[in-house]
PDB file of C-alpha atoms in Angstrom:
ATOM      1  CA  UNK R   1     -68.777-102.576 -51.301  1.00 48.00           C
ATOM      2  CA  UNK R   2     -71.462-100.667 -53.246  1.00 49.00           C
ATOM      3  CA  UNK R   3     -71.865 -96.911 -53.738  1.00 52.00           C
ATOM      4  CA  UNK R   4     -75.048 -94.965 -54.317  1.00 51.00           C
ATOM      5  CA  UNK R   5     -75.422 -91.749 -56.327  1.00 48.00           C
ATOM      6  CA  UNK R   6     -78.083 -89.075 -56.209  1.00 51.00           C
ATOM      7  CA  UNK R   7     -79.428 -89.804 -59.670  1.00 52.00           C
ATOM      8  CA  UNK R   8     -78.587 -93.486 -59.627  1.00 53.00           C
ATOM      9  CA  UNK R   9     -75.816 -93.026 -62.234  1.00 52.00           C
ATOM     10  CA  UNK R  10     -72.053 -92.639 -61.687  1.00 54.00           C
ATOM     11  CA  UNK R  11     -70.544 -89.226 -62.549  1.00 55.00           C
ATOM     12  CA  UNK R  12     -69.458 -88.723 -66.137  1.00 60.00           C
ATOM     13  CA  UNK R  13     -65.738 -88.982 -66.928  1.00 59.00           C
ATOM     14  CA  UNK R  14     -64.205 -87.226 -69.929  1.00 57.00           C
ATOM     15  CA  UNK R  15     -62.293 -89.351 -72.416  1.00 58.00           C
ATOM     16  CA  UNK R  16     -59.919 -86.461 -73.162  1.00 65.00           C
ATOM     17  CA  UNK R  17     -56.894 -85.347 -71.198  1.00 71.00           C
ATOM     18  CA  UNK R  18     -57.311 -82.447 -68.809  1.00 79.00           C
ATOM     19  CA  UNK R  19     -54.187 -80.820 -70.279  1.00 83.00           C
ATOM     20  CA  UNK R  20     -54.638 -78.417 -73.184  1.00 86.00           C
ATOM     21  CA  UNK R  21     -51.276 -79.070 -74.799  1.00 89.00           C
ATOM     22  CA  UNK R  22     -51.828 -76.548 -77.580  1.00 91.00           C
ATOM     23  CA  UNK R  23     -52.222 -73.800 -74.987  1.00 91.00           C
ATOM     24  CA  UNK R  24     -49.186 -75.066 -73.074  1.00 92.00           C
ATOM     25  CA  UNK R  25     -46.997 -75.073 -76.207  1.00 94.00           C
ATOM     26  CA  UNK R  26     -48.201 -71.604 -77.157  1.00 93.00           C
ATOM     27  CA  UNK R  27     -47.396 -70.227 -73.713  1.00 93.00           C
ATOM     28  CA  UNK R  28     -43.977 -71.922 -73.666  1.00 92.00           C
ATOM     29  CA  UNK R  29     -43.036 -70.527 -77.079  1.00 92.00           C
ATOM     30  CA  UNK R  30     -44.113 -67.035 -76.037  1.00 92.00           C
ATOM     31  CA  UNK R  31     -42.157 -67.302 -72.778  1.00 92.00           C
ATOM     32  CA  UNK R  32     -39.020 -68.506 -74.568  1.00 89.00           C
ATOM     33  CA  UNK R  33     -39.234 -65.761 -77.199  1.00 89.00           C
ATOM     34  CA  UNK R  34     -39.756 -63.040 -74.598  1.00 91.00           C
ATOM     35  CA  UNK R  35     -36.851 -64.408 -72.529  1.00 88.00           C
ATOM     36  CA  UNK R  36     -34.581 -64.228 -75.565  1.00 86.00           C
ATOM     37  CA  UNK R  37     -35.713 -60.697 -76.415  1.00 89.00           C
ATOM     38  CA  UNK R  38     -35.268 -59.463 -72.850  1.00 89.00           C
ATOM     39  CA  UNK R  39     -31.871 -61.169 -72.647  1.00 86.00           C
ATOM     40  CA  UNK R  40     -30.756 -59.335 -75.781  1.00 86.00           C
ATOM     41  CA  UNK R  41     -32.034 -56.041 -74.393  1.00 88.00           C
ATOM     42  CA  UNK R  42     -30.346 -56.635 -71.042  1.00 86.00           C
ATOM     43  CA  UNK R  43     -27.064 -57.454 -72.779  1.00 85.00           C
ATOM     44  CA  UNK R  44     -27.209 -54.178 -74.682  1.00 86.00           C
ATOM     45  CA  UNK R  45     -27.960 -52.207 -71.525  1.00 85.00           C
ATOM     46  CA  UNK R  46     -25.131 -53.993 -69.767  1.00 81.00           C
ATOM     47  CA  UNK R  47     -22.598 -52.998 -72.419  1.00 81.00           C
ATOM     48  CA  UNK R  48     -23.821 -49.407 -72.239  1.00 81.00           C
ATOM     49  CA  UNK R  49     -23.451 -49.315 -68.441  1.00 81.00           C
ATOM     50  CA  UNK R  50     -19.791 -50.415 -68.318  1.00 77.00           C
ATOM     51  CA  UNK R  51     -16.699 -48.629 -69.559  1.00 74.00           C
ATOM     52  CA  UNK R  52     -12.983 -49.463 -69.830  1.00 72.00           C
ATOM     53  CA  UNK R  53     -12.218 -46.088 -68.240  1.00 73.00           C
ATOM     54  CA  UNK R  54     -11.906 -46.150 -64.476  1.00 65.00           C
ATOM     55  CA  UNK R  55     -13.951 -43.002 -63.804  1.00 70.00           C
ATOM     56  CA  UNK R  56     -16.866 -43.921 -66.073  1.00 72.00           C
ATOM     57  CA  UNK R  57     -19.590 -46.533 -66.033  1.00 71.00           C
ATOM     58  CA  UNK R  58     -21.007 -48.638 -63.227  1.00 77.00           C
ATOM     59  CA  UNK R  59     -18.878 -50.397 -60.649  1.00 78.00           C
ATOM     60  CA  UNK R  60     -18.535 -54.195 -60.585  1.00 75.00           C
ATOM     61  CA  UNK R  61     -20.933 -54.676 -57.621  1.00 79.00           C
ATOM     62  CA  UNK R  62     -23.512 -52.424 -59.287  1.00 82.00           C
ATOM     63  CA  UNK R  63     -23.215 -54.419 -62.508  1.00 80.00           C
ATOM     64  CA  UNK R  64     -23.724 -57.664 -60.586  1.00 82.00           C
ATOM     65  CA  UNK R  65     -26.827 -56.295 -58.871  1.00 87.00           C
ATOM     66  CA  UNK R  66     -28.123 -55.072 -62.220  1.00 86.00           C
ATOM     67  CA  UNK R  67     -27.640 -58.511 -63.796  1.00 86.00           C
ATOM     68  CA  UNK R  68     -29.525 -60.213 -60.976  1.00 88.00           C
ATOM     69  CA  UNK R  69     -32.329 -57.654 -61.111  1.00 90.00           C
ATOM     70  CA  UNK R  70     -32.709 -57.987 -64.881  1.00 90.00           C
ATOM     71  CA  UNK R  71     -32.692 -61.773 -64.590  1.00 89.00           C
ATOM     72  CA  UNK R  72     -35.563 -61.639 -62.110  1.00 92.00           C
ATOM     73  CA  UNK R  73     -37.416 -59.095 -64.277  1.00 93.00           C
ATOM     74  CA  UNK R  74     -37.027 -61.374 -67.315  1.00 91.00           C
ATOM     75  CA  UNK R  75     -38.461 -64.371 -65.490  1.00 91.00           C
ATOM     76  CA  UNK R  76     -41.428 -62.417 -64.138  1.00 93.00           C
ATOM     77  CA  UNK R  77     -42.364 -60.776 -67.452  1.00 94.00           C
ATOM     78  CA  UNK R  78     -41.730 -63.703 -69.799  1.00 93.00           C
ATOM     79  CA  UNK R  79     -43.367 -66.417 -67.729  1.00 94.00           C
ATOM     80  CA  UNK R  80     -46.115 -64.138 -66.478  1.00 94.00           C
ATOM     81  CA  UNK R  81     -47.231 -63.442 -70.037  1.00 94.00           C
ATOM     82  CA  UNK R  82     -46.663 -67.038 -71.165  1.00 94.00           C
ATOM     83  CA  UNK R  83     -48.673 -68.453 -68.266  1.00 93.00           C
ATOM     84  CA  UNK R  84     -51.505 -65.971 -68.752  1.00 94.00           C
ATOM     85  CA  UNK R  85     -51.750 -66.788 -72.454  1.00 93.00           C
ATOM     86  CA  UNK R  86     -51.857 -70.517 -71.683  1.00 92.00           C
ATOM     87  CA  UNK R  87     -54.676 -69.925 -69.192  1.00 90.00           C
ATOM     88  CA  UNK R  88     -56.691 -67.908 -71.699  1.00 89.00           C
ATOM     89  CA  UNK R  89     -56.188 -70.367 -74.558  1.00 89.00           C
ATOM     90  CA  UNK R  90     -57.012 -73.614 -72.729  1.00 87.00           C
ATOM     91  CA  UNK R  91     -60.353 -75.291 -73.262  1.00 84.00           C
ATOM     92  CA  UNK R  92     -63.200 -74.668 -70.847  1.00 82.00           C
ATOM     93  CA  UNK R  93     -63.867 -77.581 -68.537  1.00 78.00           C
ATOM     94  CA  UNK R  94     -67.518 -78.373 -67.790  1.00 76.00           C
ATOM     95  CA  UNK R  95     -68.924 -80.282 -64.834  1.00 76.00           C
ATOM     96  CA  UNK R  96     -65.651 -79.648 -62.926  1.00 78.00           C
ATOM     97  CA  UNK R  97     -65.417 -78.294 -59.407  1.00 84.00           C
ATOM     98  CA  UNK R  98     -63.884 -74.826 -59.025  1.00 83.00           C
ATOM     99  CA  UNK R  99     -61.018 -76.213 -56.922  1.00 85.00           C
ATOM    100  CA  UNK R 100     -60.168 -78.668 -59.690  1.00 87.00           C
ATOM    101  CA  UNK R 101     -60.249 -75.866 -62.254  1.00 86.00           C
ATOM    102  CA  UNK R 102     -57.842 -73.846 -60.116  1.00 89.00           C
ATOM    103  CA  UNK R 103     -55.497 -76.826 -59.839  1.00 91.00           C
ATOM    104  CA  UNK R 104     -55.562 -77.468 -63.572  1.00 89.00           C
ATOM    105  CA  UNK R 105     -54.820 -73.846 -64.389  1.00 90.00           C
ATOM    106  CA  UNK R 106     -51.904 -73.913 -61.962  1.00 91.00           C
ATOM    107  CA  UNK R 107     -50.625 -77.099 -63.595  1.00 92.00           C
ATOM    108  CA  UNK R 108     -50.892 -75.491 -67.041  1.00 91.00           C
ATOM    109  CA  UNK R 109     -48.764 -72.563 -65.933  1.00 93.00           C
ATOM    110  CA  UNK R 110     -46.199 -74.894 -64.395  1.00 94.00           C
ATOM    111  CA  UNK R 111     -46.079 -76.926 -67.614  1.00 94.00           C
ATOM    112  CA  UNK R 112     -45.419 -73.740 -69.584  1.00 94.00           C
ATOM    113  CA  UNK R 113     -42.416 -73.011 -67.356  1.00 94.00           C
ATOM    114  CA  UNK R 114     -41.163 -76.612 -67.389  1.00 93.00           C
ATOM    115  CA  UNK R 115     -41.438 -77.037 -71.169  1.00 92.00           C
ATOM    116  CA  UNK R 116     -39.676 -73.743 -71.848  1.00 90.00           C
ATOM    117  CA  UNK R 117     -36.912 -74.599 -69.353  1.00 88.00           C
ATOM    118  CA  UNK R 118     -36.361 -78.083 -70.802  1.00 87.00           C
ATOM    119  CA  UNK R 119     -36.171 -76.804 -74.384  1.00 83.00           C
ATOM    120  CA  UNK R 120     -33.775 -74.034 -73.375  1.00 78.00           C
ATOM    121  CA  UNK R 121     -31.595 -76.510 -71.453  1.00 78.00           C
ATOM    122  CA  UNK R 122     -31.532 -78.864 -74.455  1.00 78.00           C
ATOM    123  CA  UNK R 123     -30.480 -76.108 -76.827  1.00 73.00           C
ATOM    124  CA  UNK R 124     -27.862 -74.822 -74.385  1.00 67.00           C
ATOM    125  CA  UNK R 125     -26.551 -78.338 -73.780  1.00 66.00           C
ATOM    126  CA  UNK R 126     -26.240 -78.917 -77.512  1.00 62.00           C
ATOM    127  CA  UNK R 127     -24.233 -75.705 -77.912  1.00 55.00           C
ATOM    128  CA  UNK R 128     -21.940 -76.616 -75.003  1.00 53.00           C
ATOM    129  CA  UNK R 129     -21.437 -80.131 -76.386  1.00 59.00           C
ATOM    130  CA  UNK R 130     -20.487 -78.698 -79.783  1.00 62.00           C
ATOM    131  CA  UNK R 131     -17.929 -76.347 -78.243  1.00 52.00           C
ATOM    132  CA  UNK R 132     -16.497 -79.136 -76.071  1.00 52.00           C
ATOM    133  CA  UNK R 133     -16.205 -81.455 -79.072  1.00 61.00           C
ATOM    134  CA  UNK R 134     -14.299 -78.825 -81.044  1.00 57.00           C
ATOM    135  CA  UNK R 135     -11.976 -78.187 -78.116  1.00 51.00           C
ATOM    136  CA  UNK R 136     -11.332 -81.918 -77.721  1.00 54.00           C
ATOM    137  CA  UNK R 137     -10.403 -82.285 -81.402  1.00 60.00           C
ATOM    138  CA  UNK R 138      -8.083 -79.302 -81.197  1.00 53.00           C
ATOM    139  CA  UNK R 139      -6.485 -80.675 -78.030  1.00 51.00           C
ATOM    140  CA  UNK R 140      -5.942 -84.078 -79.656  1.00 54.00           C
ATOM    141  CA  UNK R 141      -4.256 -82.467 -82.657  1.00 54.00           C
ATOM    142  CA  UNK R 142      -1.963 -80.423 -80.445  1.00 49.00           C
ATOM    143  CA  UNK R 143      -1.128 -83.470 -78.335  1.00 47.00           C
ATOM    144  CA  UNK R 144      -0.141 -85.403 -81.461  1.00 51.00           C
ATOM    145  CA  UNK R 145       2.346 -82.765 -82.569  1.00 45.00           C
ATOM    146  CA  UNK R 146       3.721 -81.647 -79.216  1.00 42.00           C
ATOM    147  CA  UNK R 147       3.409 -84.683 -76.984  1.00 43.00           C
ATOM    148  CA  UNK R 148       7.129 -85.396 -76.935  1.00 39.00           C
ATOM    149  CA  UNK R 149       7.981 -81.992 -75.470  1.00 38.00           C
ATOM    150  CA  UNK R 150       5.019 -81.543 -73.117  1.00 40.00           C
ATOM    151  CA  UNK R 151       6.995 -82.064 -69.936  1.00 39.00           C
ATOM    152  CA  UNK R 152       9.728 -79.604 -70.839  1.00 39.00           C
ATOM    153  CA  UNK R 153       7.252 -77.007 -72.089  1.00 41.00           C
ATOM    154  CA  UNK R 154       5.186 -77.273 -68.910  1.00 40.00           C
ATOM    155  CA  UNK R 155       8.263 -76.782 -66.773  1.00 41.00           C
ATOM    156  CA  UNK R 156       9.245 -73.685 -68.675  1.00 42.00           C
ATOM    157  CA  UNK R 157       5.677 -72.392 -68.933  1.00 44.00           C
ATOM    158  CA  UNK R 158       5.679 -71.388 -65.262  1.00 42.00           C
ATOM    159  CA  UNK R 159       8.377 -68.859 -66.005  1.00 43.00           C
ATOM    160  CA  UNK R 160       6.952 -67.861 -69.384  1.00 47.00           C
ATOM    161  CA  UNK R 161      10.145 -68.993 -71.204  1.00 50.00           C
ATOM    162  CA  UNK R 162       8.915 -71.836 -73.352  1.00 56.00           C
ATOM    163  CA  UNK R 163      10.894 -74.770 -74.762  1.00 63.00           C
ATOM    164  CA  UNK R 164      13.630 -72.549 -76.218  1.00 68.00           C
ATOM    165  CA  UNK R 165      14.485 -71.245 -72.769  1.00 65.00           C
ATOM    166  CA  UNK R 166      14.837 -74.795 -71.404  1.00 71.00           C
ATOM    167  CA  UNK R 167      17.080 -75.737 -74.302  1.00 74.00           C
ATOM    168  CA  UNK R 168      19.168 -72.601 -73.850  1.00 70.00           C
ATOM    169  CA  UNK R 169      19.557 -73.319 -70.131  1.00 70.00           C
ATOM    170  CA  UNK R 170      20.984 -76.800 -70.675  1.00 67.00           C
ATOM    171  CA  UNK R 171      23.152 -75.475 -73.488  1.00 70.00           C
ATOM    172  CA  UNK R 172      24.511 -72.850 -71.093  1.00 66.00           C
ATOM    173  CA  UNK R 173      25.468 -75.559 -68.609  1.00 69.00           C
ATOM    174  CA  UNK R 174      27.595 -77.200 -71.310  1.00 61.00           C
ATOM    175  CA  UNK R 175      29.356 -73.952 -72.205  1.00 65.00           C
ATOM    176  CA  UNK R 176      30.061 -72.668 -68.697  1.00 71.00           C
ATOM    177  CA  UNK R 177      33.532 -71.513 -67.830  1.00 68.00           C
ATOM    178  CA  UNK R 178      35.140 -71.967 -64.437  1.00 69.00           C
ATOM    179  CA  UNK R 179      36.300 -68.374 -64.636  1.00 69.00           C
ATOM    180  CA  UNK R 180      33.726 -66.076 -66.251  1.00 72.00           C
ATOM    181  CA  UNK R 181      35.319 -63.274 -68.287  1.00 64.00           C
ATOM    182  CA  UNK R 182      34.742 -59.829 -66.805  1.00 62.00           C
ATOM    183  CA  UNK R 183      35.162 -58.252 -70.248  1.00 60.00           C
ATOM    184  CA  UNK R 184      32.406 -60.372 -71.751  1.00 67.00           C
ATOM    185  CA  UNK R 185      29.159 -59.011 -73.149  1.00 70.00           C
ATOM    186  CA  UNK R 186      26.941 -57.866 -70.219  1.00 76.00           C
ATOM    187  CA  UNK R 187      23.764 -58.634 -72.154  1.00 75.00           C
ATOM    188  CA  UNK R 188      24.897 -62.209 -72.756  1.00 78.00           C
ATOM    189  CA  UNK R 189      25.710 -62.680 -69.091  1.00 77.00           C
ATOM    190  CA  UNK R 190      22.388 -61.121 -68.061  1.00 77.00           C
ATOM    191  CA  UNK R 191      20.452 -63.453 -70.347  1.00 79.00           C
ATOM    192  CA  UNK R 192      22.280 -66.512 -69.044  1.00 78.00           C
ATOM    193  CA  UNK R 193      21.700 -65.548 -65.408  1.00 79.00           C
ATOM    194  CA  UNK R 194      18.059 -64.832 -66.181  1.00 79.00           C
ATOM    195  CA  UNK R 195      17.590 -68.320 -67.591  1.00 81.00           C
ATOM    196  CA  UNK R 196      19.195 -69.836 -64.503  1.00 80.00           C
ATOM    197  CA  UNK R 197      16.898 -67.857 -62.206  1.00 80.00           C
ATOM    198  CA  UNK R 198      13.827 -68.832 -64.256  1.00 79.00           C
ATOM    199  CA  UNK R 199      14.677 -72.525 -64.084  1.00 78.00           C
ATOM    200  CA  UNK R 200      15.388 -72.236 -60.366  1.00 78.00           C
ATOM    201  CA  UNK R 201      11.944 -70.721 -59.748  1.00 77.00           C
ATOM    202  CA  UNK R 202      10.383 -73.539 -61.761  1.00 78.00           C
ATOM    203  CA  UNK R 203      12.217 -76.147 -59.692  1.00 77.00           C
ATOM    204  CA  UNK R 204      11.581 -74.334 -56.421  1.00 75.00           C
ATOM    205  CA  UNK R 205      15.247 -73.859 -55.549  1.00 79.00           C
ATOM    206  CA  UNK R 206      18.615 -73.103 -57.137  1.00 81.00           C
ATOM    207  CA  UNK R 207      21.106 -75.925 -57.343  1.00 82.00           C
ATOM    208  CA  UNK R 208      24.507 -75.413 -55.642  1.00 81.00           C
ATOM    209  CA  UNK R 209      26.245 -75.563 -59.052  1.00 82.00           C
ATOM    210  CA  UNK R 210      23.997 -72.831 -60.461  1.00 80.00           C
ATOM    211  CA  UNK R 211      24.425 -70.725 -57.319  1.00 81.00           C
ATOM    212  CA  UNK R 212      28.221 -70.882 -57.439  1.00 79.00           C
ATOM    213  CA  UNK R 213      28.261 -70.040 -61.125  1.00 81.00           C
ATOM    214  CA  UNK R 214      25.913 -67.094 -60.758  1.00 81.00           C
ATOM    215  CA  UNK R 215      28.074 -65.718 -57.922  1.00 81.00           C
ATOM    216  CA  UNK R 216      31.136 -65.917 -60.178  1.00 79.00           C
ATOM    217  CA  UNK R 217      29.336 -64.176 -63.044  1.00 80.00           C
ATOM    218  CA  UNK R 218      28.031 -61.396 -60.795  1.00 80.00           C
ATOM    219  CA  UNK R 219      31.442 -60.881 -59.239  1.00 79.00           C
ATOM    220  CA  UNK R 220      33.085 -60.778 -62.676  1.00 78.00           C
ATOM    221  CA  UNK R 221      30.562 -58.379 -64.209  1.00 77.00           C
ATOM    222  CA  UNK R 222      30.269 -55.999 -61.235  1.00 77.00           C
ATOM    223  CA  UNK R 223      33.775 -56.167 -59.779  1.00 76.00           C
ATOM    224  CA  UNK R 224      32.407 -57.087 -56.349  1.00 79.00           C
ATOM    225  CA  UNK R 225      34.120 -59.316 -53.853  1.00 84.00           C
ATOM    226  CA  UNK R 226      32.877 -62.923 -53.950  1.00 80.00           C
ATOM    227  CA  UNK R 227      31.335 -62.611 -50.453  1.00 83.00           C
ATOM    228  CA  UNK R 228      29.465 -59.456 -51.438  1.00 82.00           C
ATOM    229  CA  UNK R 229      28.373 -61.036 -54.711  1.00 81.00           C
ATOM    230  CA  UNK R 230      27.142 -64.081 -52.798  1.00 81.00           C
ATOM    231  CA  UNK R 231      24.972 -61.946 -50.503  1.00 86.00           C
ATOM    232  CA  UNK R 232      23.566 -60.104 -53.500  1.00 83.00           C
ATOM    233  CA  UNK R 233      22.710 -63.354 -55.279  1.00 82.00           C
ATOM    234  CA  UNK R 234      21.036 -64.825 -52.186  1.00 83.00           C
ATOM    235  CA  UNK R 235      19.005 -61.662 -51.682  1.00 85.00           C
ATOM    236  CA  UNK R 236      17.946 -61.636 -55.327  1.00 81.00           C
ATOM    237  CA  UNK R 237      16.892 -65.290 -55.138  1.00 81.00           C
ATOM    238  CA  UNK R 238      14.884 -64.618 -51.972  1.00 83.00           C
ATOM    239  CA  UNK R 239      13.174 -61.644 -53.618  1.00 83.00           C
ATOM    240  CA  UNK R 240      12.350 -63.720 -56.702  1.00 81.00           C
ATOM    241  CA  UNK R 241      10.839 -66.485 -54.565  1.00 82.00           C
ATOM    242  CA  UNK R 242       8.763 -63.951 -52.642  1.00 86.00           C
ATOM    243  CA  UNK R 243       7.496 -62.405 -55.865  1.00 84.00           C
ATOM    244  CA  UNK R 244       6.557 -65.859 -57.176  1.00 82.00           C
ATOM    245  CA  UNK R 245       4.715 -66.714 -53.950  1.00 86.00           C
ATOM    246  CA  UNK R 246       2.887 -63.369 -54.018  1.00 88.00           C
ATOM    247  CA  UNK R 247       1.806 -64.059 -57.581  1.00 87.00           C
ATOM    248  CA  UNK R 248       0.480 -67.483 -56.537  1.00 87.00           C
ATOM    249  CA  UNK R 249      -1.443 -65.978 -53.629  1.00 90.00           C
ATOM    250  CA  UNK R 250      -2.995 -63.332 -55.874  1.00 91.00           C
ATOM    251  CA  UNK R 251      -3.949 -65.977 -58.422  1.00 90.00           C
ATOM    252  CA  UNK R 252      -5.624 -68.063 -55.707  1.00 91.00           C
ATOM    253  CA  UNK R 253      -7.449 -64.999 -54.395  1.00 91.00           C
ATOM    254  CA  UNK R 254      -8.696 -64.192 -57.892  1.00 89.00           C
ATOM    255  CA  UNK R 255      -9.820 -67.795 -58.389  1.00 90.00           C
ATOM    256  CA  UNK R 256     -11.618 -67.784 -55.035  1.00 90.00           C
ATOM    257  CA  UNK R 257     -13.382 -64.525 -55.890  1.00 88.00           C
ATOM    258  CA  UNK R 258     -14.443 -65.974 -59.239  1.00 86.00           C
ATOM    259  CA  UNK R 259     -15.706 -69.120 -57.480  1.00 89.00           C
ATOM    260  CA  UNK R 260     -17.812 -67.088 -55.052  1.00 88.00           C
ATOM    261  CA  UNK R 261     -19.209 -64.946 -57.861  1.00 85.00           C
ATOM    262  CA  UNK R 262     -20.108 -68.037 -59.897  1.00 86.00           C
ATOM    263  CA  UNK R 263     -21.784 -69.645 -56.874  1.00 89.00           C
ATOM    264  CA  UNK R 264     -23.807 -66.504 -56.146  1.00 88.00           C
ATOM    265  CA  UNK R 265     -24.860 -66.220 -59.779  1.00 86.00           C
ATOM    266  CA  UNK R 266     -25.928 -69.887 -59.855  1.00 87.00           C
ATOM    267  CA  UNK R 267     -27.965 -69.514 -56.652  1.00 90.00           C
ATOM    268  CA  UNK R 268     -29.672 -66.370 -57.919  1.00 89.00           C
ATOM    269  CA  UNK R 269     -30.360 -68.160 -61.201  1.00 86.00           C
ATOM    270  CA  UNK R 270     -31.987 -70.994 -59.251  1.00 90.00           C
ATOM    271  CA  UNK R 271     -34.086 -68.497 -57.298  1.00 92.00           C
ATOM    272  CA  UNK R 272     -35.138 -66.686 -60.460  1.00 90.00           C
ATOM    273  CA  UNK R 273     -36.259 -69.978 -62.030  1.00 91.00           C
ATOM    274  CA  UNK R 274     -38.389 -70.766 -58.992  1.00 93.00           C
ATOM    275  CA  UNK R 275     -39.906 -67.284 -59.225  1.00 94.00           C
ATOM    276  CA  UNK R 276     -40.592 -67.874 -62.921  1.00 93.00           C
ATOM    277  CA  UNK R 277     -42.398 -71.137 -62.138  1.00 94.00           C
ATOM    278  CA  UNK R 278     -44.517 -69.431 -59.475  1.00 95.00           C
ATOM    279  CA  UNK R 279     -45.367 -66.469 -61.704  1.00 94.00           C
ATOM    280  CA  UNK R 280     -46.298 -68.726 -64.642  1.00 94.00           C
ATOM    281  CA  UNK R 281     -48.597 -70.823 -62.433  1.00 93.00           C
ATOM    282  CA  UNK R 282     -50.240 -67.776 -60.870  1.00 94.00           C
ATOM    283  CA  UNK R 283     -50.697 -65.987 -64.187  1.00 93.00           C
ATOM    284  CA  UNK R 284     -52.273 -69.117 -65.681  1.00 92.00           C
ATOM    285  CA  UNK R 285     -54.924 -69.104 -62.950  1.00 91.00           C
ATOM    286  CA  UNK R 286     -55.676 -65.460 -63.743  1.00 93.00           C
ATOM    287  CA  UNK R 287     -55.948 -66.236 -67.429  1.00 90.00           C
ATOM    288  CA  UNK R 288     -58.103 -69.301 -66.792  1.00 89.00           C
ATOM    289  CA  UNK R 289     -60.461 -67.369 -64.520  1.00 88.00           C
ATOM    290  CA  UNK R 290     -60.803 -64.679 -67.182  1.00 87.00           C
ATOM    291  CA  UNK R 291     -61.418 -67.369 -69.787  1.00 85.00           C
ATOM    292  CA  UNK R 292     -64.284 -68.879 -67.781  1.00 80.00           C
ATOM    293  CA  UNK R 293     -65.967 -65.513 -67.158  1.00 83.00           C
ATOM    294  CA  UNK R 294     -66.214 -64.749 -70.873  1.00 64.00           C
ATOM    295  CA  UNK R 295     -69.718 -65.604 -72.131  1.00 60.00           C
ATOM    296  CA  UNK R 296     -70.967 -65.923 -75.652  1.00 59.00           C
ATOM    297  CA  UNK R 297     -72.936 -62.902 -76.828  1.00 54.00           C
TER     298      UNK R 297
END
C-alpha cells in the first residue's frame, strides 16, 4: 500500500533521541539536593517543636500533621524546581508538532522524578543492607556464645529475671524445707517467694508443689492460719496474673497504634511521591515552553 506526501518526500526523522539526558540528570541532581536540604531543615524544625516537658511543645497529632505537610512541601518545591530546570535546559526540537513538544516536556519532568527516586532508593537500600548485615553478624556472635542457654533465658526474660533467676529457682526447690522457719530472714523468704511467682507467671500457672510451699512460707512469716494464708496466696496470684494480662493488652495496643501510624505515614509518603511526579512533569512543561519562547537577539 503506497502513501503520498505533499512535497513527494517522506517527513524527516531525527537520528538523535528525543530525550535530553543532560537536562534530565541536571534536574534530578537538583531535586535530590533540594530534597536533602529541606529534609535537614524539617528535621531541625521538628526537634525545635517538640519538648520532653508535658506542658511545652507540640502535641503528637500536631507533630504528625507537621511531618506530612513538610513532606508534601518538600516534594512540591524540590521536584518543581528540578522539573523546571530540566525543561529549560533541554534542546529545542524543530519540525515537531506542539502536542509532541508538550508530551516530551512532560516525559522529561517525569524522568527527573523517576531518576531521583531510583537513586534515592538505591542509596537508602544500601544503607539498610549495611545495617542488616551488621545486625546479622552481631546476632550470630551472640548465638555462638549463648546458644546453650537460650531456652532458659527466654523463659526468664518474660519476668525480667534472667538466667540467674532460673538457676536460683531450681536451687530453691532443692533446698526447700517441709516446715519453713518462722524466725528465718524475711528478705530471704521474700526473694524465694518472688522467684516462685515469677516462674509461675512465665509458665502461666503455679504448680501445686509451689503453691503449697508458698502457703507454708506465708503462714510462717506472718503468723496467719494456713486457710487465711492460702486465700492470701490465691488472691496474690490472681492479681499477678491480671497485671500480666493488662501489660500484654497495653503492649498489643501500643503495637497496633504503631502499626496504624506506620501505615498512615507510608500512604502519605506514596501520595507525596505521586504529587512530586505530577509537579515535576508540570514544571517541565512550563520550563520547556519558556525555553521555546526565548529568541536569539
